[in-house]
Coordinates of C-alpha atoms in Angstrom, one line a residue:
M1 CA 0.0 0.2 0.1
P2 CA 1.5 3.2 -0.2
G3 CA 3.0 5.5 2.2
Q4 CA 3.3 2.3 3.9
V5 CA 7.1 0.9 5.4
S6 CA 7.4 -2.1 3.8
D7 CA 9.5 -4.9 6.8
E8 CA 12.7 -5.0 4.3
S9 CA 13.2 -1.5 4.9
A10 CA 12.3 -1.0 8.5
T11 CA 15.1 -3.5 9.6
G12 CA 17.1 -1.4 8.0
E13 CA 16.9 1.7 9.4
R14 CA 16.6 -0.4 12.8
S15 CA 20.1 -2.6 11.7
E16 CA 21.5 1.2 11.2
V17 CA 20.7 2.7 14.3
L18 CA 22.0 -1.1 16.0
V19 CA 25.2 -0.1 13.8
A20 CA 25.6 3.4 15.1
A21 CA 25.5 2.5 18.4
I22 CA 27.9 0.2 18.4
E23 CA 29.9 2.1 16.3
L24 CA 29.7 5.3 19.4
E25 CA 30.4 2.1 21.8
L26 CA 33.4 1.1 20.0
S27 CA 34.3 4.5 20.1
A28 CA 34.3 5.3 24.1
L29 CA 36.4 1.4 24.0
F30 CA 39.0 2.2 21.6
R31 CA 39.2 6.3 23.9
R32 CA 39.6 4.2 27.0
S33 CA 41.8 1.7 26.0
R34 CA 44.0 4.8 24.4
S35 CA 44.3 5.7 27.8
A36 CA 44.6 2.7 29.6
S37 CA 47.5 1.9 27.9
L38 CA 49.0 5.2 29.2
R39 CA 47.8 4.5 32.7
L40 CA 49.5 0.4 32.4
A41 CA 52.4 1.4 30.1
R42 CA 53.5 4.3 33.8
R43 CA 53.0 0.9 35.7
V44 CA 55.4 -1.1 34.4
H45 CA 58.1 2.7 34.5
P46 CA 56.9 6.2 34.9
E47 CA 58.9 6.8 31.8
M48 CA 57.3 4.9 29.2
D49 CA 54.1 5.8 27.0
A50 CA 51.5 4.1 25.6
A51 CA 53.6 3.3 22.5
G52 CA 56.4 1.7 24.7
Y53 CA 53.2 -0.4 26.5
A54 CA 52.2 -1.8 23.1
L55 CA 56.2 -2.9 21.8
I56 CA 56.8 -4.4 25.3
S57 CA 53.1 -6.1 25.0
Q58 CA 54.2 -7.7 21.8
I59 CA 57.6 -8.6 23.0
E60 CA 56.3 -10.5 25.7
L61 CA 54.1 -12.3 24.1
G62 CA 56.6 -13.5 21.3
T63 CA 59.0 -14.2 24.1
G64 CA 56.8 -16.6 25.7
S65 CA 57.9 -19.6 23.2
G66 CA 61.9 -18.6 23.2
A67 CA 64.5 -17.1 23.0
G68 CA 63.1 -13.7 21.6
V69 CA 61.6 -12.3 18.8
R70 CA 62.5 -10.0 15.8
A71 CA 61.4 -6.3 15.6
S72 CA 60.4 -6.9 12.6
D73 CA 58.1 -9.3 13.5
V74 CA 56.7 -6.6 16.2
A75 CA 56.2 -3.6 14.1
Q76 CA 54.0 -6.5 11.3
V77 CA 51.5 -7.8 14.1
L78 CA 51.4 -4.5 15.1
G79 CA 51.0 -3.0 12.0
L80 CA 53.8 0.4 13.0
D81 CA 56.6 0.9 10.5
K82 CA 59.5 -0.2 11.2
S83 CA 61.6 3.0 12.0
T84 CA 58.5 3.6 14.5
V85 CA 59.0 0.2 16.5
S86 CA 62.8 1.0 16.1
R87 CA 62.2 4.2 17.9
G88 CA 60.1 2.4 20.8
I89 CA 62.5 -0.4 21.1
T90 CA 65.5 2.3 21.9
Q91 CA 63.1 3.8 24.7
L92 CA 62.6 0.5 26.0
E93 CA 66.5 -0.4 26.1
S94 CA 67.1 2.5 27.5
L95 CA 64.7 1.9 30.4
G96 CA 66.1 -1.3 31.3
L97 CA 63.2 -3.2 30.1
I98 CA 63.8 -4.8 26.7
E99 CA 67.8 -6.1 26.1
R100 CA 69.1 -7.8 22.1
V101 CA 69.8 -11.0 21.9
G102 CA 71.8 -13.3 19.5
D103 CA 69.3 -15.3 17.5
P104 CA 70.4 -19.1 18.1
D105 CA 69.1 -20.3 14.8
D106 CA 71.0 -16.7 12.8
G107 CA 73.8 -15.9 14.4
R108 CA 73.5 -12.4 12.2
A109 CA 70.1 -11.3 13.0
R110 CA 69.3 -9.7 17.3
L111 CA 66.2 -10.6 18.8
L112 CA 64.2 -9.0 21.7
R113 CA 62.7 -10.1 24.9
L114 CA 62.2 -8.6 28.1
T115 CA 65.2 -8.1 31.0
A116 CA 64.5 -9.5 34.3
T117 CA 63.5 -6.1 35.8
G118 CA 61.5 -5.8 32.5
A119 CA 59.0 -8.8 32.5
E120 CA 59.0 -8.6 36.8
R121 CA 57.7 -5.0 36.0
Y122 CA 55.7 -5.7 33.4
E123 CA 54.0 -9.1 35.0
A124 CA 53.9 -7.1 38.5
M125 CA 51.1 -5.0 36.0
R126 CA 49.7 -7.7 34.2
T127 CA 48.5 -9.3 37.8
Q128 CA 47.0 -5.9 38.6
R129 CA 45.5 -5.4 35.5
Q130 CA 43.4 -8.9 35.7
T131 CA 43.5 -8.4 39.5
E132 CA 40.9 -4.6 38.4
F133 CA 38.9 -6.6 35.0
R134 CA 38.0 -9.6 37.6
A135 CA 36.2 -7.0 40.2
I136 CA 34.2 -5.5 37.4
L137 CA 33.6 -8.3 35.4
D138 CA 32.6 -11.3 38.4
R139 CA 29.0 -8.8 38.5
W140 CA 28.5 -10.2 35.0
N141 CA 26.7 -13.0 34.8
P142 CA 29.0 -16.8 33.3
T143 CA 26.3 -16.3 29.6
D144 CA 27.1 -12.7 29.3
L145 CA 30.9 -13.5 30.0
A146 CA 30.7 -16.1 27.7
D147 CA 29.2 -14.3 24.8
L148 CA 31.4 -11.2 25.0
G149 CA 34.1 -13.2 24.4
R150 CA 32.8 -15.0 21.2
L151 CA 32.5 -11.7 20.1
L152 CA 34.9 -10.3 20.5
T153 CA 36.4 -12.8 19.5
R154 CA 34.9 -12.6 16.3
L155 CA 34.9 -8.9 15.7
N156 CA 38.7 -8.9 16.3
T157 CA 38.5 -12.3 13.4
D158 CA 36.3 -10.0 11.3
L159 CA 38.4 -7.1 11.9
G160 CA 41.7 -8.4 11.0

């Protein structure tokens, strides 16, 4: 009939409203995340910036499986230019949080890994961060937590 909105049109409008609301909430989450990254970085070292936090997190993650991680791999995973990563690595080295070590598979290459101090400080920060998350998420029911985990995984996969 003339003047009536079709079901398809109404569904499309609802979808646009839902996507706009999700985009708004994700924007708020990303802003909070950037701010949190700086706070977390400062917990590791008072002179470390948010970019250093991303680097040290990736180095710690990559080091867990062996002797260390290549700077080029860190740059690729974080989607950063090698020169940007190089400057950040230099800062983290000067703060005594990471070190360069020989690659056992390639004598010419150098790997990055956390120093004992870096590992200790990073672990202390991570423990505190997990405690804070737990305090918030303990108020959620298990079904909501499972849904959040599943949907975040799906979103990250689709964004990747």
